[in-house]
Amino acid sequence: MAFGGLFSTDIAIDLGTANTLIYVKGKGIILNEPSVVAYHVKDGKRQVLAVGEDAKLMLGRTPGSIEAIRPMREGVIADFDSAEQMIKHFIKKVFKRTSFSKPKVIVCVPHGATPVEKRAIRQSVLSAGARKAGLIAEPIAAAIGAGMPITEPTGSMVVDIGGGTTEVAVLSLGDVVYARSVRIGGDRMDEAIINYLRRNQNMLIGDSTAERVKTSIGTARMPDDGRGATIMVRGRDLLNGIPKEIEISQAMVAEALTEPMQAIVEAVMVALEATPPDLAADIVDRGVMLTGGGAMLGELDLALREQTGLSISLADQPMNCVALGTGKALEYEKQLRHVIDYES
């Protein structure tokens, strides 16, 4: 792999709020790690201690001398230096050696990213050792990765639910007709679970526990029996400050997630209202494609179907759609040149 890296160094990066995926031209996705950097802090100086999987294990468990940071917030860079260190580390890990020739890199960005945010992402990638950095809008990458026929003169709708943002887009003839980015995603769902337990159970849990609850019994609609599956959760009792364990049901999680779910449904409805009538007719025929890690929330497709009346389908590999689409933009760069931005 390292030997091949000397020849095919072009890569595509899905720089996500929760996870970073790297696609190498001709090889597919070869890295999928959490977007986390851990530092050792001594005399005000920060030294990188761990990146990715190892750093994620430290989140919420660090002593004073170590800090774990998530450089991405809501799909854009929140900590410039950490993002650069993280990208550098991942590129080195992919090529297994420091003598690789400088790669050309295509990175996906949220559709609603400002010129300043786009410049920050491009600058981080160039500083991390890229020879050229192109940007592609996340909904376009998600649609390509999900195998949607976006170059045809028909309307396709994609809802990409990531860690930090949900992108709702209507695409036709290879470009965005309408897109809306709401800053709600998997992270906001975790927060909603934490807040619900604080309010209703007087119990405080950490981010990683909330994420475990969401991935194991998370559901977007009330279970038919009014309770659903359960899970035991440990946290701190806010009344007396000691650790305690309680049982949480799917019904409780569905209730906790009401607000983020409503925001996602609303974004879809607003997009449908803003879509030209002929394209709206195509969407009624073809339905809506769900992509992104957040789309794997239990019964999300059913909940959206009930609210919108449209047929909703989940992509084959929702987590990987954006990375696969960005990778395809790299492989078929001539045909998709108009969606890649090398300038701004």
Tab-separated table of C-alpha atoms in Angstrom:
chain	number	residue	atom	x	y	z
A	1	MET	CA	0.000	0.000	0.000
A	2	ALA	CA	2.804	2.403	0.906
A	3	PHE	CA	4.572	1.577	-2.364
A	4	GLY	CA	1.395	2.298	-4.386
A	5	GLY	CA	1.073	5.529	-2.422
A	6	LEU	CA	4.091	6.920	-4.279
A	7	PHE	CA	2.209	6.690	-7.581
A	8	SER	CA	-1.454	7.329	-6.779
A	9	THR	CA	-1.297	10.018	-4.158
A	10	ASP	CA	-4.555	11.742	-5.027
A	11	ILE	CA	-6.969	11.491	-2.122
A	12	ALA	CA	-10.466	12.565	-1.144
A	13	ILE	CA	-11.253	13.558	2.435
A	14	ASP	CA	-14.623	13.587	4.169
A	15	LEU	CA	-13.667	15.950	6.985
A	16	GLY	CA	-16.598	15.269	9.273
A	17	THR	CA	-17.544	16.655	12.670
A	18	ALA	CA	-17.604	13.150	14.173
A	19	ASN	CA	-15.388	11.106	11.827
A	20	THR	CA	-12.809	11.726	9.109
A	21	LEU	CA	-12.741	9.321	6.168
A	22	ILE	CA	-9.998	9.186	3.545
A	23	TYR	CA	-10.457	7.723	0.065
A	24	VAL	CA	-7.349	6.960	-2.008
A	25	LYS	CA	-7.739	7.038	-5.792
A	26	GLY	CA	-8.014	3.509	-7.152
A	27	LYS	CA	-8.177	1.919	-3.678
A	28	GLY	CA	-11.378	3.190	-2.031
A	29	ILE	CA	-11.847	4.187	1.612
A	30	ILE	CA	-8.810	3.165	3.619
A	31	LEU	CA	-9.177	5.292	6.747
A	32	ASN	CA	-12.160	5.999	8.994
A	33	GLU	CA	-11.286	7.526	12.367
A	34	PRO	CA	-12.909	9.911	14.864
A	35	SER	CA	-12.102	13.620	14.322
A	36	VAL	CA	-10.358	14.067	17.677
A	37	VAL	CA	-6.886	15.307	18.675
A	38	ALA	CA	-5.409	14.880	22.173
A	39	TYR	CA	-2.624	17.159	23.432
A	40	HIS	CA	-0.192	16.979	26.303
A	41	VAL	CA	-0.001	20.477	27.815
A	42	LYS	CA	3.190	21.526	29.617
A	43	ASP	CA	4.206	25.108	30.470
A	44	GLY	CA	1.554	26.431	28.107
A	45	LYS	CA	2.954	24.401	25.167
A	46	ARG	CA	0.792	21.808	23.403
A	47	GLN	CA	2.276	18.605	22.075
A	48	VAL	CA	0.184	16.106	20.060
A	49	LEU	CA	-0.334	12.958	22.119
A	50	ALA	CA	-2.871	11.007	20.062
A	51	VAL	CA	-5.133	11.456	17.026
A	52	GLY	CA	-8.274	9.630	15.951
A	53	GLU	CA	-9.427	6.454	17.710
A	54	ASP	CA	-6.877	6.682	20.556
A	55	ALA	CA	-7.735	10.346	21.210
A	56	LYS	CA	-11.500	9.659	21.239
A	57	LEU	CA	-11.068	7.235	24.141
A	58	MET	CA	-9.662	10.157	26.153
A	59	LEU	CA	-12.655	12.495	25.600
A	60	GLY	CA	-14.204	13.400	28.954
A	61	ARG	CA	-11.595	11.359	30.853
A	62	THR	CA	-8.477	13.533	30.753
A	63	PRO	CA	-6.383	14.827	33.667
A	64	GLY	CA	-5.392	18.510	33.789
A	65	SER	CA	-2.214	17.975	31.767
A	66	ILE	CA	-4.014	16.440	28.774
A	67	GLU	CA	-6.741	17.978	26.640
A	68	ALA	CA	-8.782	16.201	23.976
A	69	ILE	CA	-10.194	18.474	21.273
A	70	ARG	CA	-12.637	18.008	18.411
A	71	PRO	CA	-11.296	20.416	15.747
A	72	MET	CA	-14.526	20.287	13.705
A	73	ARG	CA	-17.774	21.845	14.870
A	74	GLU	CA	-20.954	21.739	12.789
A	75	GLY	CA	-19.081	20.600	9.695
A	76	VAL	CA	-16.505	23.405	9.682
A	77	ILE	CA	-13.133	24.000	11.360
A	78	ALA	CA	-13.390	25.342	14.904
A	79	ASP	CA	-9.710	24.888	15.850
A	80	PHE	CA	-7.398	25.617	12.928
A	81	ASP	CA	-4.129	24.236	14.382
A	82	SER	CA	-5.718	21.016	15.610
A	83	ALA	CA	-7.423	20.445	12.243
A	84	GLU	CA	-4.093	20.843	10.474
A	85	GLN	CA	-2.356	18.407	12.855
A	86	MET	CA	-5.195	15.914	12.415
A	87	ILE	CA	-5.175	16.063	8.596
A	88	LYS	CA	-1.362	15.786	8.556
A	89	HIS	CA	-1.484	12.744	10.848
A	90	PHE	CA	-4.175	10.985	8.778
A	91	ILE	CA	-2.401	11.654	5.449
A	92	LYS	CA	0.844	10.228	6.907
A	93	LYS	CA	-1.040	7.216	8.234
A	94	VAL	CA	-2.566	6.566	4.810
A	95	PHE	CA	0.779	6.676	3.009
A	96	LYS	CA	2.746	4.942	5.791
A	97	ARG	CA	5.863	6.991	5.010
A	98	THR	CA	6.942	10.614	4.995
A	99	SER	CA	8.491	10.558	1.507
A	100	PHE	CA	5.192	10.542	-0.413
A	101	SER	CA	4.830	13.051	-3.215
A	102	LYS	CA	2.394	15.825	-2.357
A	103	PRO	CA	-1.162	14.624	-3.034
A	104	LYS	CA	-3.956	16.440	-4.773
A	105	VAL	CA	-6.826	16.505	-2.277
A	106	ILE	CA	-10.573	16.997	-2.695
A	107	VAL	CA	-12.476	17.807	0.517
A	108	CYS	CA	-16.225	18.039	1.004
A	109	VAL	CA	-17.690	21.115	2.741
A	110	PRO	CA	-21.232	21.837	3.998
A	111	HIS	CA	-23.322	23.658	1.393
A	112	GLY	CA	-23.898	26.506	3.847
A	113	ALA	CA	-20.189	27.067	4.593
A	114	THR	CA	-19.106	30.712	4.326
A	115	PRO	CA	-16.153	31.799	2.122
A	116	VAL	CA	-14.090	32.243	5.320
A	117	GLU	CA	-14.895	28.683	6.480
A	118	LYS	CA	-14.078	27.299	3.026
A	119	ARG	CA	-10.767	29.163	3.004
A	120	ALA	CA	-9.919	27.736	6.451
A	121	ILE	CA	-10.522	24.166	5.236
A	122	ARG	CA	-8.501	24.717	2.049
A	123	GLN	CA	-5.656	26.349	4.009
A	124	SER	CA	-5.536	23.495	6.544
A	125	VAL	CA	-5.310	20.902	3.763
A	126	LEU	CA	-2.558	22.826	1.928
A	127	SER	CA	-0.613	23.360	5.180
A	128	ALA	CA	-0.895	19.637	5.891
A	129	GLY	CA	1.051	18.924	2.694
A	130	ALA	CA	-1.397	18.877	-0.239
A	131	ARG	CA	-0.188	20.160	-3.596
A	132	LYS	CA	-3.686	21.256	-4.635
A	133	ALA	CA	-6.949	21.421	-2.680
A	134	GLY	CA	-10.405	21.238	-4.246
A	135	LEU	CA	-13.743	21.560	-2.466
A	136	ILE	CA	-17.009	19.784	-3.256
A	137	ALA	CA	-20.413	20.507	-1.683
A	138	GLU	CA	-21.427	17.790	0.776
A	139	PRO	CA	-24.929	17.124	-0.644
A	140	ILE	CA	-23.481	16.578	-4.145
A	141	ALA	CA	-20.873	14.165	-2.747
A	142	ALA	CA	-23.556	12.340	-0.707
A	143	ALA	CA	-25.817	11.949	-3.753
A	144	ILE	CA	-22.957	10.665	-5.946
A	145	GLY	CA	-21.913	8.233	-3.187
A	146	ALA	CA	-25.490	6.951	-2.827
A	147	GLY	CA	-25.566	6.212	-6.566
A	148	MET	CA	-28.210	8.807	-7.456
A	149	PRO	CA	-28.417	9.855	-11.135
A	150	ILE	CA	-27.581	13.491	-10.427
A	151	THR	CA	-26.348	14.317	-13.948
A	152	GLU	CA	-29.759	13.598	-15.523
A	153	PRO	CA	-32.340	16.353	-16.120
A	154	THR	CA	-34.565	15.034	-13.321
A	155	GLY	CA	-34.891	16.087	-9.682
A	156	SER	CA	-33.197	14.061	-6.938
A	157	MET	CA	-33.471	14.876	-3.252
A	158	VAL	CA	-30.838	13.895	-0.699
A	159	VAL	CA	-30.925	14.375	3.072
A	160	ASP	CA	-27.427	13.978	4.538
A	161	ILE	CA	-27.453	13.804	8.357
A	162	GLY	CA	-23.913	14.128	9.664
A	163	GLY	CA	-22.436	14.695	13.115
A	164	GLY	CA	-22.766	18.472	13.005
A	165	THR	CA	-25.107	19.389	10.156
A	166	THR	CA	-28.057	18.091	8.173
A	167	GLU	CA	-27.904	19.013	4.501
A	168	VAL	CA	-31.118	18.872	2.493
A	169	ALA	CA	-30.589	19.335	-1.243
A	170	VAL	CA	-32.465	19.041	-4.528
A	171	LEU	CA	-30.134	18.222	-7.420
A	172	SER	CA	-30.571	18.192	-11.184
A	173	LEU	CA	-28.141	18.161	-14.137
A	174	GLY	CA	-25.179	17.599	-11.830
A	175	ASP	CA	-25.655	20.647	-9.641
A	176	VAL	CA	-27.614	21.998	-6.690
A	177	VAL	CA	-31.024	23.525	-7.494
A	178	TYR	CA	-31.859	24.187	-3.848
A	179	ALA	CA	-29.979	23.357	-0.663
A	180	ARG	CA	-30.429	24.095	2.979
A	181	SER	CA	-27.969	23.335	5.746
A	182	VAL	CA	-29.296	23.163	9.306
A	183	ARG	CA	-26.765	22.876	12.098
A	184	ILE	CA	-28.391	19.830	13.638
A	185	GLY	CA	-26.938	16.330	13.458
A	186	GLY	CA	-25.763	13.398	15.550
A	187	ASP	CA	-24.052	15.671	18.114
A	188	ARG	CA	-27.284	17.590	18.732
A	189	MET	CA	-29.102	14.268	19.229
A	190	ASP	CA	-26.528	13.275	21.876
A	191	GLU	CA	-27.032	16.653	23.591
A	192	ALA	CA	-30.814	16.172	23.531
A	193	ILE	CA	-30.449	12.804	25.323
A	194	ILE	CA	-28.108	14.356	27.954
A	195	ASN	CA	-30.531	17.260	28.574
A	196	TYR	CA	-33.555	14.968	28.772
A	197	LEU	CA	-31.941	12.784	31.469
A	198	ARG	CA	-30.792	15.863	33.375
A	199	ARG	CA	-34.319	17.305	33.376
A	200	ASN	CA	-36.398	14.171	33.875
A	201	GLN	CA	-34.118	11.835	35.838
A	202	ASN	CA	-31.806	14.289	37.675
A	203	MET	CA	-28.897	12.408	36.201
A	204	LEU	CA	-25.829	13.595	34.309
A	205	ILE	CA	-24.215	11.411	31.644
A	206	GLY	CA	-21.230	12.070	29.360
A	207	ASP	CA	-21.139	12.451	25.581
A	208	SER	CA	-19.860	8.934	24.934
A	209	THR	CA	-22.662	7.400	27.054
A	210	ALA	CA	-25.265	9.485	25.185
A	211	GLU	CA	-23.805	8.290	21.886
A	212	ARG	CA	-24.000	4.666	23.057
A	213	VAL	CA	-27.674	5.122	23.990
A	214	LYS	CA	-28.402	6.665	20.569
A	215	THR	CA	-26.630	3.958	18.558
A	216	SER	CA	-28.003	1.012	20.545
A	217	ILE	CA	-31.678	1.933	21.149
A	218	GLY	CA	-32.087	5.345	19.464
A	219	THR	CA	-35.382	5.720	17.578
A	220	ALA	CA	-37.090	8.583	15.762
A	221	ARG	CA	-40.649	7.554	16.618
A	222	MET	CA	-42.548	6.286	19.635
A	223	PRO	CA	-42.444	2.458	19.885
A	224	ASP	CA	-45.805	0.753	19.218
A	225	ASP	CA	-45.971	-0.703	22.737
A	226	GLY	CA	-45.183	2.715	24.275
A	227	ARG	CA	-41.919	1.465	25.790
A	228	GLY	CA	-39.683	-0.469	23.375
A	229	ALA	CA	-36.223	-1.895	24.108
A	230	THR	CA	-34.262	-0.759	27.172
A	231	ILE	CA	-30.641	-0.200	28.166
A	232	MET	CA	-28.916	0.318	31.523
A	233	VAL	CA	-27.092	3.639	31.779
A	234	ARG	CA	-24.636	4.858	34.407
A	235	GLY	CA	-24.071	8.480	35.317
A	236	ARG	CA	-24.003	10.892	38.248
A	237	ASP	CA	-27.023	11.616	40.418
A	238	LEU	CA	-27.453	15.393	40.458
A	239	LEU	CA	-29.279	15.393	43.798
A	240	ASN	CA	-26.624	13.743	45.961
A	241	GLY	CA	-23.602	13.702	43.602
A	242	ILE	CA	-22.992	9.935	43.709
A	243	PRO	CA	-22.849	7.601	40.682
A	244	LYS	CA	-26.067	5.744	39.867
A	245	GLU	CA	-27.511	3.406	37.251
A	246	ILE	CA	-30.956	3.627	35.656
A	247	GLU	CA	-32.873	1.884	32.890
A	248	ILE	CA	-33.737	3.941	29.809
A	249	SER	CA	-36.408	2.876	27.319
A	250	GLN	CA	-36.764	3.610	23.599
A	251	ALA	CA	-39.859	5.687	24.385
A	252	MET	CA	-37.711	7.991	26.544
A	253	VAL	CA	-35.127	8.341	23.764
A	254	ALA	CA	-37.844	9.074	21.172
A	255	GLU	CA	-39.213	11.782	23.480
A	256	ALA	CA	-35.716	13.212	24.011
A	257	LEU	CA	-35.121	13.389	20.251
A	258	THR	CA	-38.413	15.151	19.410
A	259	GLU	CA	-36.787	18.558	18.919
A	260	PRO	CA	-33.874	17.572	16.610
A	261	MET	CA	-36.276	15.349	14.640
A	262	GLN	CA	-38.711	18.228	14.136
A	263	ALA	CA	-35.883	20.447	12.864
A	264	ILE	CA	-34.876	17.795	10.279
A	265	VAL	CA	-38.505	17.305	9.137
A	266	GLU	CA	-38.952	21.067	8.874
A	267	ALA	CA	-35.797	21.393	6.721
A	268	VAL	CA	-37.174	18.715	4.349
A	269	MET	CA	-40.585	20.429	4.150
A	270	VAL	CA	-39.023	23.855	3.473
A	271	ALA	CA	-36.882	22.313	0.700
A	272	LEU	CA	-39.962	20.738	-0.909
A	273	GLU	CA	-41.785	24.071	-0.825
A	274	ALA	CA	-38.844	25.844	-2.482
A	275	THR	CA	-38.433	23.218	-5.248
A	276	PRO	CA	-39.646	24.107	-8.787
A	277	PRO	CA	-42.898	22.175	-9.567
A	278	ASP	CA	-41.441	19.895	-12.281
A	279	LEU	CA	-38.572	18.813	-10.033
A	280	ALA	CA	-41.007	18.364	-7.115
A	281	ALA	CA	-42.977	15.957	-9.323
A	282	ASP	CA	-39.761	13.953	-9.950
A	283	ILE	CA	-39.134	13.776	-6.192
A	284	VAL	CA	-42.670	12.414	-5.599
A	285	ASP	CA	-41.842	9.686	-8.171
A	286	ARG	CA	-38.353	8.856	-6.946
A	287	GLY	CA	-38.571	9.638	-3.250
A	288	VAL	CA	-35.862	10.953	-0.951
A	289	MET	CA	-32.471	9.375	-0.202
A	290	LEU	CA	-31.118	9.439	3.371
A	291	THR	CA	-27.335	9.416	3.867
A	292	GLY	CA	-24.868	10.161	6.694
A	293	GLY	CA	-24.284	8.476	10.057
A	294	GLY	CA	-27.302	10.208	11.619
A	295	ALA	CA	-29.575	8.548	9.030
A	296	MET	CA	-28.948	5.224	10.799
A	297	LEU	CA	-31.129	6.330	13.726
A	298	GLY	CA	-33.827	3.677	14.240
A	299	GLU	CA	-37.039	4.156	12.207
A	300	LEU	CA	-35.955	7.566	10.937
A	301	ASP	CA	-37.123	6.668	7.421
A	302	LEU	CA	-40.564	5.677	8.789
A	303	ALA	CA	-40.871	8.871	10.839
A	304	LEU	CA	-40.001	11.017	7.794
A	305	ARG	CA	-42.396	9.024	5.598
A	306	GLU	CA	-45.242	9.640	8.059
A	307	GLN	CA	-44.515	13.379	8.205
A	308	THR	CA	-43.887	14.069	4.495
A	309	GLY	CA	-45.931	11.413	2.690
A	310	LEU	CA	-42.949	10.717	0.403
A	311	SER	CA	-41.165	7.412	-0.114
A	312	ILE	CA	-37.925	7.578	1.887
A	313	SER	CA	-35.021	5.196	1.360
A	314	LEU	CA	-31.758	4.698	3.238
A	315	ALA	CA	-28.509	4.525	1.245
A	316	ASP	CA	-26.568	1.225	1.255
A	317	GLN	CA	-23.604	2.585	3.234
A	318	PRO	CA	-24.975	5.803	4.786
A	319	MET	CA	-21.796	6.473	6.823
A	320	ASN	CA	-19.549	6.240	3.755
A	321	CYS	CA	-21.684	8.004	1.102
A	322	VAL	CA	-19.966	11.390	1.329
A	323	ALA	CA	-16.455	9.873	1.265
A	324	LEU	CA	-17.383	7.573	-1.653
A	325	GLY	CA	-18.935	10.483	-3.567
A	326	THR	CA	-15.898	12.703	-2.966
A	327	GLY	CA	-13.734	9.783	-4.113
A	328	LYS	CA	-15.801	9.368	-7.297
A	329	ALA	CA	-15.356	13.099	-7.994
A	330	LEU	CA	-11.609	12.373	-7.832
A	331	GLU	CA	-11.855	9.302	-10.118
A	332	TYR	CA	-14.147	11.004	-12.689
A	333	GLU	CA	-12.736	14.480	-12.348
A	334	LYS	CA	-13.187	15.378	-16.037
A	335	GLN	CA	-16.930	14.626	-16.018
A	336	LEU	CA	-17.504	16.223	-12.596
A	337	ARG	CA	-15.120	19.164	-12.961
A	338	HIS	CA	-17.988	21.681	-12.672
A	339	VAL	CA	-18.812	20.599	-9.077
A	340	ILE	CA	-15.209	20.828	-7.789
A	341	ASP	CA	-14.014	24.246	-6.687
A	342	TYR	CA	-10.244	24.791	-6.857
A	343	GLU	CA	-10.461	28.567	-6.713
A	344	SER	CA	-12.236	30.336	-3.835
